[in-house]
PDB file of C-alpha atoms in Angstrom:
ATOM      1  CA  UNK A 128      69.228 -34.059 -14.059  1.00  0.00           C
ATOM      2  CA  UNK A 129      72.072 -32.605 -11.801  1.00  0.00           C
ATOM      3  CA  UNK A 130      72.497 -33.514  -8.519  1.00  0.00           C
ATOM      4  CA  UNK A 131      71.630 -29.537  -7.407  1.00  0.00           C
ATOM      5  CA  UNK A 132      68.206 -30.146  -9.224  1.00  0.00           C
ATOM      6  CA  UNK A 133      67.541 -33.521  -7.829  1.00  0.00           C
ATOM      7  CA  UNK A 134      67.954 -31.782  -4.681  1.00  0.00           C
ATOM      8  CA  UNK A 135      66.005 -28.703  -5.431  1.00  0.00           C
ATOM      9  CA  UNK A 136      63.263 -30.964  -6.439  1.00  0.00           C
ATOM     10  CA  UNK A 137      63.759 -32.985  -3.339  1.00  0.00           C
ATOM     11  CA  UNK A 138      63.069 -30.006  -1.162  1.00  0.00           C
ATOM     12  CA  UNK A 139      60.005 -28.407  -2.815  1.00  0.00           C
ATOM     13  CA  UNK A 140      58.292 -31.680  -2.730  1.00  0.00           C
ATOM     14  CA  UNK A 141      59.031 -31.516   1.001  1.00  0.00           C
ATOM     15  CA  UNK A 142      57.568 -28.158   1.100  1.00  0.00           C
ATOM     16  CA  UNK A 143      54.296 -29.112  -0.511  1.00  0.00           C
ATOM     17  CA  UNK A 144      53.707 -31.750   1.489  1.00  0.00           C
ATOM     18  CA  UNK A 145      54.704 -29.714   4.347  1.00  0.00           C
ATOM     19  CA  UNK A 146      57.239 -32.365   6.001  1.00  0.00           C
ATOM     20  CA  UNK A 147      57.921 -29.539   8.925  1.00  0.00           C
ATOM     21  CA  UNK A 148      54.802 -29.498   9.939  1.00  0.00           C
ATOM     22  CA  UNK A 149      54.404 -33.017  10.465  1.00  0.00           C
ATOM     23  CA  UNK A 150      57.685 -33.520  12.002  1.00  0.00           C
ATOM     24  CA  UNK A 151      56.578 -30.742  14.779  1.00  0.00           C
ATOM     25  CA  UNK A 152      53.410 -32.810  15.420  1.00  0.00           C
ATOM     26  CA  UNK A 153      55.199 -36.174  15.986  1.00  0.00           C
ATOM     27  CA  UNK A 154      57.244 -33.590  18.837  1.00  0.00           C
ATOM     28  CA  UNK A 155      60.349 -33.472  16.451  1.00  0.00           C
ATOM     29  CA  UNK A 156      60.751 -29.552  16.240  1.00  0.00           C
ATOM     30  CA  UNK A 157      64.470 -29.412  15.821  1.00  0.00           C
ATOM     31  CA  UNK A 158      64.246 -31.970  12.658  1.00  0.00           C
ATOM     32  CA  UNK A 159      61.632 -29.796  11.662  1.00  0.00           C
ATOM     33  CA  UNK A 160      63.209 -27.001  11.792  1.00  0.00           C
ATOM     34  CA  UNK A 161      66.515 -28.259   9.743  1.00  0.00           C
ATOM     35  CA  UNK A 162      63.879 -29.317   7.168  1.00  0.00           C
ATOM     36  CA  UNK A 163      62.925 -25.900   7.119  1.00  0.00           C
ATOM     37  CA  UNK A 164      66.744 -24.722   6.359  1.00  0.00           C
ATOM     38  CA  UNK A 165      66.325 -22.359   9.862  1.00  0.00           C
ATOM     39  CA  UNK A 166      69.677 -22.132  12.384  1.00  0.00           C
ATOM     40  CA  UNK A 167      70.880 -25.291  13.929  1.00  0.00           C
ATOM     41  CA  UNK A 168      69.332 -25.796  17.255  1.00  0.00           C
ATOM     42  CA  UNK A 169      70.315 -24.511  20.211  1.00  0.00           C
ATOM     43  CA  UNK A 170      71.636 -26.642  23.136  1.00  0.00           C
ATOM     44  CA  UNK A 171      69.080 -27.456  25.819  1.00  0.00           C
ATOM     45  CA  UNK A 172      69.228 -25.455  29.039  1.00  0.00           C
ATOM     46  CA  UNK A 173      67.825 -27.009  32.148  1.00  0.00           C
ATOM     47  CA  UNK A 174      64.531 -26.566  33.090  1.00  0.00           C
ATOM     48  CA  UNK A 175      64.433 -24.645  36.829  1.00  0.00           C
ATOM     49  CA  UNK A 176      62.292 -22.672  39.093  1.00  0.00           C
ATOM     50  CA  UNK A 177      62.596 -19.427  40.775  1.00  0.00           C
ATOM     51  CA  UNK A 178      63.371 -20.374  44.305  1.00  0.00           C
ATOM     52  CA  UNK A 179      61.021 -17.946  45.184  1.00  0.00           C
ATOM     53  CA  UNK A 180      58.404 -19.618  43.792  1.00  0.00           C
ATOM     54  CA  UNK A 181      59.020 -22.936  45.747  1.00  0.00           C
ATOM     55  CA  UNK A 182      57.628 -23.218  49.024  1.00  0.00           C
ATOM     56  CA  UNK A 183      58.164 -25.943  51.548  1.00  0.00           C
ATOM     57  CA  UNK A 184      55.095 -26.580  52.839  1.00  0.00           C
ATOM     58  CA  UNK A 185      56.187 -27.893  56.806  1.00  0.00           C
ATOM     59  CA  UNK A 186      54.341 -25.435  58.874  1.00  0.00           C
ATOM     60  CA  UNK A 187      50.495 -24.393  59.730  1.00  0.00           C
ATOM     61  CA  UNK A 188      51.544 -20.843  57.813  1.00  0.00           C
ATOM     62  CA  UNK A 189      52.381 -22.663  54.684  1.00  0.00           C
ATOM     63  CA  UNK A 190      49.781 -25.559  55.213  1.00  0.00           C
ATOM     64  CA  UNK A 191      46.880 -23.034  54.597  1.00  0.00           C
ATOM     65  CA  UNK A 192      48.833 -20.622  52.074  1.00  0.00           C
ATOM     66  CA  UNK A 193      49.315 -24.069  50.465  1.00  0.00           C
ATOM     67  CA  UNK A 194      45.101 -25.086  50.487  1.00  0.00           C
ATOM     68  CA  UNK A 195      44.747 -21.736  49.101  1.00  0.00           C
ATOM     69  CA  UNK A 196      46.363 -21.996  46.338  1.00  0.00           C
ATOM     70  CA  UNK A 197      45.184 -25.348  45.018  1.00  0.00           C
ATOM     71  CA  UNK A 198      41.888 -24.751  46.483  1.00  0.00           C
ATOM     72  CA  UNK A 199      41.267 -22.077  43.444  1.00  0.00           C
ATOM     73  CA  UNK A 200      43.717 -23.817  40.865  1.00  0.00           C
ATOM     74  CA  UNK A 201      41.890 -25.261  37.496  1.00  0.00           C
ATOM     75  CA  UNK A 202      45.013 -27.136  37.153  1.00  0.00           C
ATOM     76  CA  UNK A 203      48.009 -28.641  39.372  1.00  0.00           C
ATOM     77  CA  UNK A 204      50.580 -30.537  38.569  1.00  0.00           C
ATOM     78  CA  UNK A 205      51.696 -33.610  41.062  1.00  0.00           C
ATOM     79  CA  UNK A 206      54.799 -35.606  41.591  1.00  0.00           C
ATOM     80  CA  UNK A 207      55.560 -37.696  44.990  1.00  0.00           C
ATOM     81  CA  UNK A 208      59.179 -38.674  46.063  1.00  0.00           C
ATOM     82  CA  UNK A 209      59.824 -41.439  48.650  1.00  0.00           C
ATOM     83  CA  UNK A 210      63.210 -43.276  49.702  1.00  0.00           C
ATOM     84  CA  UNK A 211      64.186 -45.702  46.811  1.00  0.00           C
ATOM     85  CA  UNK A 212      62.579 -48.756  47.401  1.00  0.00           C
ATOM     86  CA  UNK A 213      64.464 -51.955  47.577  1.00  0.00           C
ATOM     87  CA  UNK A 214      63.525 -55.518  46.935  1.00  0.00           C
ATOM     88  CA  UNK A 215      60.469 -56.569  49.310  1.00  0.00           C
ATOM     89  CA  UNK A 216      60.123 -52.758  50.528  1.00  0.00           C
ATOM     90  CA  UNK A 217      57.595 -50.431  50.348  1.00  0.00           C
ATOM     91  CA  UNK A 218      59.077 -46.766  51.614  1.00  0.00           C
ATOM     92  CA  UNK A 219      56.811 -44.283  53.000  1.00  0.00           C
ATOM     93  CA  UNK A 220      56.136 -41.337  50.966  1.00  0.00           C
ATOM     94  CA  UNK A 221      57.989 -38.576  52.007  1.00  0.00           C
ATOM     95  CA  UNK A 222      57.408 -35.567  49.564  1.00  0.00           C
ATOM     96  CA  UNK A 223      54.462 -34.276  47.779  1.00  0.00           C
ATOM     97  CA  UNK A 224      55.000 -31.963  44.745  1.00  0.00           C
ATOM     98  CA  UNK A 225      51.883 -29.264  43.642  1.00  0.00           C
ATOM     99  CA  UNK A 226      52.831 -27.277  41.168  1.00  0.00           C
ATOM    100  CA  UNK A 227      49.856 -24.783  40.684  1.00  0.00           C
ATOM    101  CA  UNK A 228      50.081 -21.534  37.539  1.00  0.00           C
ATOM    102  CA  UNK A 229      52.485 -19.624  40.421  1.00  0.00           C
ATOM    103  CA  UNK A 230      54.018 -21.410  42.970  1.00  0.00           C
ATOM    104  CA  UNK A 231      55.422 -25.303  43.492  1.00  0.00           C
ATOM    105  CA  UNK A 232      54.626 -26.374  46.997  1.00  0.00           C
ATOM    106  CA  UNK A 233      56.852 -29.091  48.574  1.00  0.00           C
ATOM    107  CA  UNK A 234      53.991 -31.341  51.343  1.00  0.00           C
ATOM    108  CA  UNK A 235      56.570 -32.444  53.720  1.00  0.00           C
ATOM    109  CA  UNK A 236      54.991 -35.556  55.109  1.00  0.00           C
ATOM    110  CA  UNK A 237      57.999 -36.211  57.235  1.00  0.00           C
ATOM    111  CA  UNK A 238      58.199 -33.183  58.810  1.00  0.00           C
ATOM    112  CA  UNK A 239      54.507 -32.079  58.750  1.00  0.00           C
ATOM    113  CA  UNK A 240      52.352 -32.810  62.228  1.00  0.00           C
ATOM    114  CA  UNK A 241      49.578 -31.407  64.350  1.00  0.00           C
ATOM    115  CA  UNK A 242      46.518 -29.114  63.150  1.00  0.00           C
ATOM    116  CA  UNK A 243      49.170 -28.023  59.756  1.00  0.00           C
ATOM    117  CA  UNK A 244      49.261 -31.672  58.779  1.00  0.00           C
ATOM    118  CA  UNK A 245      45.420 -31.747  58.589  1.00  0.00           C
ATOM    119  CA  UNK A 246      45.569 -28.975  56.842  1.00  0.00           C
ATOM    120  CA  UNK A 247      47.653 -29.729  54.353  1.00  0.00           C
ATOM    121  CA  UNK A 248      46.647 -33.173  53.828  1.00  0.00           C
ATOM    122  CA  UNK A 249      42.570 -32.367  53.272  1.00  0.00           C
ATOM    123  CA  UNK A 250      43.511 -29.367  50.861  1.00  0.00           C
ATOM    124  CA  UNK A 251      45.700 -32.096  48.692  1.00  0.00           C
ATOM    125  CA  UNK A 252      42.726 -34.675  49.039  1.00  0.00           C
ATOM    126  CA  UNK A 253      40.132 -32.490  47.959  1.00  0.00           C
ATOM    127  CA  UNK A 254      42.212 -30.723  44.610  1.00  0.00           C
ATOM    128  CA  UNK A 255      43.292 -34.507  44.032  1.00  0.00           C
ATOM    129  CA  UNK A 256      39.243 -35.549  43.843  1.00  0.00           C
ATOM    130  CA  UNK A 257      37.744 -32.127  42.679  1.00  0.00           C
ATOM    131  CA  UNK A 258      35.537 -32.014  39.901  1.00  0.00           C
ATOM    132  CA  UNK A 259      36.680 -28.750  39.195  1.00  0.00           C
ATOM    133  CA  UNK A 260      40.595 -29.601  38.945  1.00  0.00           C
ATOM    134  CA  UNK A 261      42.769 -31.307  36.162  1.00  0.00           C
ATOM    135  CA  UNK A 262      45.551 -33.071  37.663  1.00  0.00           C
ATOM    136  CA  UNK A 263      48.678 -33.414  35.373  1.00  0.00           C
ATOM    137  CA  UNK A 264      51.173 -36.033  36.601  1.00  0.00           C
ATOM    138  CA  UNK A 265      53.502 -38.362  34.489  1.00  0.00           C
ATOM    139  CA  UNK A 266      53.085 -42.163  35.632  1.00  0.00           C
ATOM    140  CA  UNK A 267      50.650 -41.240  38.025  1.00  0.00           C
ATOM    141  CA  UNK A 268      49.904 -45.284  39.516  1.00  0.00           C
ATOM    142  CA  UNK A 269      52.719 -45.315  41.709  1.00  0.00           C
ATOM    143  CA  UNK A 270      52.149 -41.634  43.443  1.00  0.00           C
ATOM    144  CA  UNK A 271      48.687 -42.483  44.219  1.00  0.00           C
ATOM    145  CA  UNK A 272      49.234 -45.691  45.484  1.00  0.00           C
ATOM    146  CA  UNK A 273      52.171 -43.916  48.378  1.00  0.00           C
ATOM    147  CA  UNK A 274      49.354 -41.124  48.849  1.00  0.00           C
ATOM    148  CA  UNK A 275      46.298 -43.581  49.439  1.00  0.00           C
ATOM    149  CA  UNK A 276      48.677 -44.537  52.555  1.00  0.00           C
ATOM    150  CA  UNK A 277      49.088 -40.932  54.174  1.00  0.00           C
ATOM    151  CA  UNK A 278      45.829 -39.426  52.853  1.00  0.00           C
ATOM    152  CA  UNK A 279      42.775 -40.881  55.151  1.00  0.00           C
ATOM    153  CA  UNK A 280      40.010 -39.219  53.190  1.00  0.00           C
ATOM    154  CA  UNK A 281      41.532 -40.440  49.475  1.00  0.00           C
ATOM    155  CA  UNK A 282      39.630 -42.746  47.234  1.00  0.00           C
ATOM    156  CA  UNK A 283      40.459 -41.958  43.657  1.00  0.00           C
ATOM    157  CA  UNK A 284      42.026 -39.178  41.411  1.00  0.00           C
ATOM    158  CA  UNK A 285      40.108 -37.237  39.640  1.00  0.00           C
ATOM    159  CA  UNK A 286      40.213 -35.956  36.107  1.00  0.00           C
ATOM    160  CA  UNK A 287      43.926 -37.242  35.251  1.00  0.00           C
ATOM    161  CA  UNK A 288      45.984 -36.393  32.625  1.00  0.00           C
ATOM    162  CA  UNK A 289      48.922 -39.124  32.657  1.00  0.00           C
ATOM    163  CA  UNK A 290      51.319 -37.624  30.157  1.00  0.00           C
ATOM    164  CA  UNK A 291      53.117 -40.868  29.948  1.00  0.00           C
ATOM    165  CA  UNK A 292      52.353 -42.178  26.730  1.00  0.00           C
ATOM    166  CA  UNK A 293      55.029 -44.451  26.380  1.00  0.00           C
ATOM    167  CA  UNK A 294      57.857 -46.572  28.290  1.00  0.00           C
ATOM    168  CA  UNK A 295      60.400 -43.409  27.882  1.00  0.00           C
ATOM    169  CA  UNK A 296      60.595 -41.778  31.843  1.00  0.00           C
ATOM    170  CA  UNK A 297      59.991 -37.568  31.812  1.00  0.00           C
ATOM    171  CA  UNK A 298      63.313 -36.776  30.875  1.00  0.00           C
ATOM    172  CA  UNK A 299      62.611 -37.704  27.346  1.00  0.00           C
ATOM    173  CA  UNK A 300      59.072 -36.182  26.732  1.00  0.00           C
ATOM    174  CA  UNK A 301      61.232 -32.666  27.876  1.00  0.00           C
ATOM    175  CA  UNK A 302      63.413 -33.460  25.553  1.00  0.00           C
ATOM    176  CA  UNK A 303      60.684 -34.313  22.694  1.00  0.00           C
ATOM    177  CA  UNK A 304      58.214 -31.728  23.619  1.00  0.00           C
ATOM    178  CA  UNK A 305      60.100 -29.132  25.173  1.00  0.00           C
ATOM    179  CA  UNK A 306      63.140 -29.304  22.932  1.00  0.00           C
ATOM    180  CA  UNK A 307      64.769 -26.040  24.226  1.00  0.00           C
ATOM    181  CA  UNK A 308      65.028 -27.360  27.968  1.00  0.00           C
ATOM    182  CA  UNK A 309      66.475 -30.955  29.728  1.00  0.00           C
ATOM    183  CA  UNK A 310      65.129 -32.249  32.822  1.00  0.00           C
ATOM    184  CA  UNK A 311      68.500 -33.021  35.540  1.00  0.00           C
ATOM    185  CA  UNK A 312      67.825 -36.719  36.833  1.00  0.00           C
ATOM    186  CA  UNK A 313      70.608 -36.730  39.158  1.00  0.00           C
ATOM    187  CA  UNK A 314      68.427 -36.397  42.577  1.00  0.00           C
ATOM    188  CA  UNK A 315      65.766 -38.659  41.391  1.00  0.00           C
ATOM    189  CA  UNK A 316      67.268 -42.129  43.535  1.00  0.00           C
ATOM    190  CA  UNK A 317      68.393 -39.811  46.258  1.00  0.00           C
ATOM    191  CA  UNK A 318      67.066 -40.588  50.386  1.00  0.00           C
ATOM    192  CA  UNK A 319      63.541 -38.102  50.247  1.00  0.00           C
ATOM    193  CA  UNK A 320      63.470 -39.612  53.840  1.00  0.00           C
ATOM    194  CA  UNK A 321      66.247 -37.476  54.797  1.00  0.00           C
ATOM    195  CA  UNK A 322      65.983 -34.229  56.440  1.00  0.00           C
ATOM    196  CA  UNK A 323      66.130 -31.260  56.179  1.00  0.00           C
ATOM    197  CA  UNK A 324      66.444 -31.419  51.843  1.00  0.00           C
ATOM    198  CA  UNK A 325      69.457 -30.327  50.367  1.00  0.00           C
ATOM    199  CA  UNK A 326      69.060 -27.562  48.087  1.00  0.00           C
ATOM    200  CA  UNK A 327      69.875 -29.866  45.123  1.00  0.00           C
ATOM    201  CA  UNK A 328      67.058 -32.242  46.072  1.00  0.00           C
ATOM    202  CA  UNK A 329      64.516 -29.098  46.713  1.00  0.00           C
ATOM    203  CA  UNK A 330      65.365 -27.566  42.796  1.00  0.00           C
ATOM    204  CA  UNK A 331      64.795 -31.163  41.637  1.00  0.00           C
ATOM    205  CA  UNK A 332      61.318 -31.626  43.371  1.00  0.00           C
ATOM    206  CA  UNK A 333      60.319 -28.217  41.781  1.00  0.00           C
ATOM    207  CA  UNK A 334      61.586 -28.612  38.719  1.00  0.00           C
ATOM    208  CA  UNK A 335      59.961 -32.202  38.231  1.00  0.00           C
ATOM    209  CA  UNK A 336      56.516 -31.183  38.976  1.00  0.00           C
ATOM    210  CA  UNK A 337      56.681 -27.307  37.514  1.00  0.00           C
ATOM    211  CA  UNK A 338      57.756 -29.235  33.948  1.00  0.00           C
ATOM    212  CA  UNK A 339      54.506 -30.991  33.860  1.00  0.00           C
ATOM    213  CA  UNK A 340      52.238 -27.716  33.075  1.00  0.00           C
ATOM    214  CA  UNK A 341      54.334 -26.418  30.215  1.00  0.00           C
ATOM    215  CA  UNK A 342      54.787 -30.085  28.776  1.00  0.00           C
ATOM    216  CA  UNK A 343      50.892 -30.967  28.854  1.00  0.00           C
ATOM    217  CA  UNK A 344      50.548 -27.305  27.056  1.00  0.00           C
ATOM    218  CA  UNK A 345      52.962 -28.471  24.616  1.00  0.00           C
ATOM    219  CA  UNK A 346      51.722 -31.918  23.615  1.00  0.00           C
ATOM    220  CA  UNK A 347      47.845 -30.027  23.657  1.00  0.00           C
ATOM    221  CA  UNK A 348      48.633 -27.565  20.886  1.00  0.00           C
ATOM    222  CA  UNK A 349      50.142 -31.027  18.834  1.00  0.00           C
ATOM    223  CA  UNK A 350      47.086 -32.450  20.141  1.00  0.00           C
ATOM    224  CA  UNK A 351      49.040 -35.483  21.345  1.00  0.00           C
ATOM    225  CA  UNK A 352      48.004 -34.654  24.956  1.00  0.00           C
ATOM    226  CA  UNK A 353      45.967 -37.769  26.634  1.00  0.00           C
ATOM    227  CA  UNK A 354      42.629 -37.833  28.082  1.00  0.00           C
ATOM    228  CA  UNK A 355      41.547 -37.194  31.508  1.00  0.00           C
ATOM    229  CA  UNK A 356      40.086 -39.931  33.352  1.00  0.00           C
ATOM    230  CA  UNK A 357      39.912 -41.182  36.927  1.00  0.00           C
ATOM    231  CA  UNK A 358      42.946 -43.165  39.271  1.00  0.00           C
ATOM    232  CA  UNK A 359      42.277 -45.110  42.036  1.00  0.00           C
TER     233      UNK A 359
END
């Protein structure tokens, strides 16, 4: 047999036992599609939000726009930033991230005070424990462990979906799951402490809680996506 028909052979057993497919369910799309002899990939873009669709949330007009919006959400996204902690230190946290089907709202907790604080604080407690709410986060333990600190009213989490399924950080499920986007790291060990946020720092906070939403859709229709269940 010639080489050509070894490899002719070679490809329509691939096709009958439908290789591509598989690959796409293990979250390997792009080897999927060279198995399926399609165009070579295309480079990643990054992943980004319409500014206009990030609100910082630091004032009693945004606080209730803010409890609004989750208030009526089936689903948010969260991510929390705080000042890289050090050995023996335990940093505030400084930076809430809600990423809801429209908007990404930025809870200042440094900035954030008076009646607007309350505000914001008991609309973020109740979509965190709602029945009625899926929270989608990515190594949730840590977030709610800052929260439980600044959030009175907070006992648990409710209905989690922790789409970390192994040791690999966010960056790499984007790049698994969401093959045609990459997630910029570069803010992540940044001072959140710091104010007011530099524009690179705000597109990062948006950007790493808006990717959740898309992600969790992706790893659903694989049906790879974990089970809810409760954090305390």
């Amino acid at each position: 047999m010639t080489a050509l028909a070894v490899m002719a052979s070679l490809l329509t057993t691939a096709q009958s036992l439908d290789l591509a497919g598989h690959l796409r369910a293990l979250g390997a799309p792009r080897a999927a599609q060279r198995l399926d002899g399609g165009p070579p990939p295309v480079a990643p873009t990054p992943f980004t939000v319409d500014s206009s669709k990030v609100h910082l949330v630091a004032d009693a007009a945004a606080a209730a726009a803010f409890s609004a919006d989750v208030g009526s959400a089936s689903a948010i996204a969260l991510d929390c930033e705080w000042r890289p902690d050090g050995p023996g230190e335990d940093h505030a946290v400084a930076l809430a991230q809600v990423a809801t089907k429209g908007h990404v709202w930025l809870v200042d907790f440094v900035d954030l005070s008076g009646p607007a604080r309350i505000t914001a604080l008991d609309a973020l407690t109740d979509a965190l424990q709602s029945q009625s709410t899926s929270i989608v986060a990515f190594s949730i333990a840590a977030d709610v462990s800052k929260l439980s600190s600044v959030l009175p009213n907070f006992a648990q989490a409710t209905r989690v979906v922790d789409l970390a399924t192994s040791t690999d950080g966010l960056a790499a499920a984007v790049r698994r799951w969401l093959p045609a986007h990459r997630l910029d790291k570069a803010q992540q060990r940044s001072d959140w402490a710091l104010r007011p946020l530099t524009p690179a720092q705000v597109a990062y906070a948006a950007a790493d809680a808006a990717v959740l939403l898309p992600l969790w859709d992706a790893m659903r229709a694989a049906g790879a996506a974990p089970s809810e269940r409760d954090v305390a």
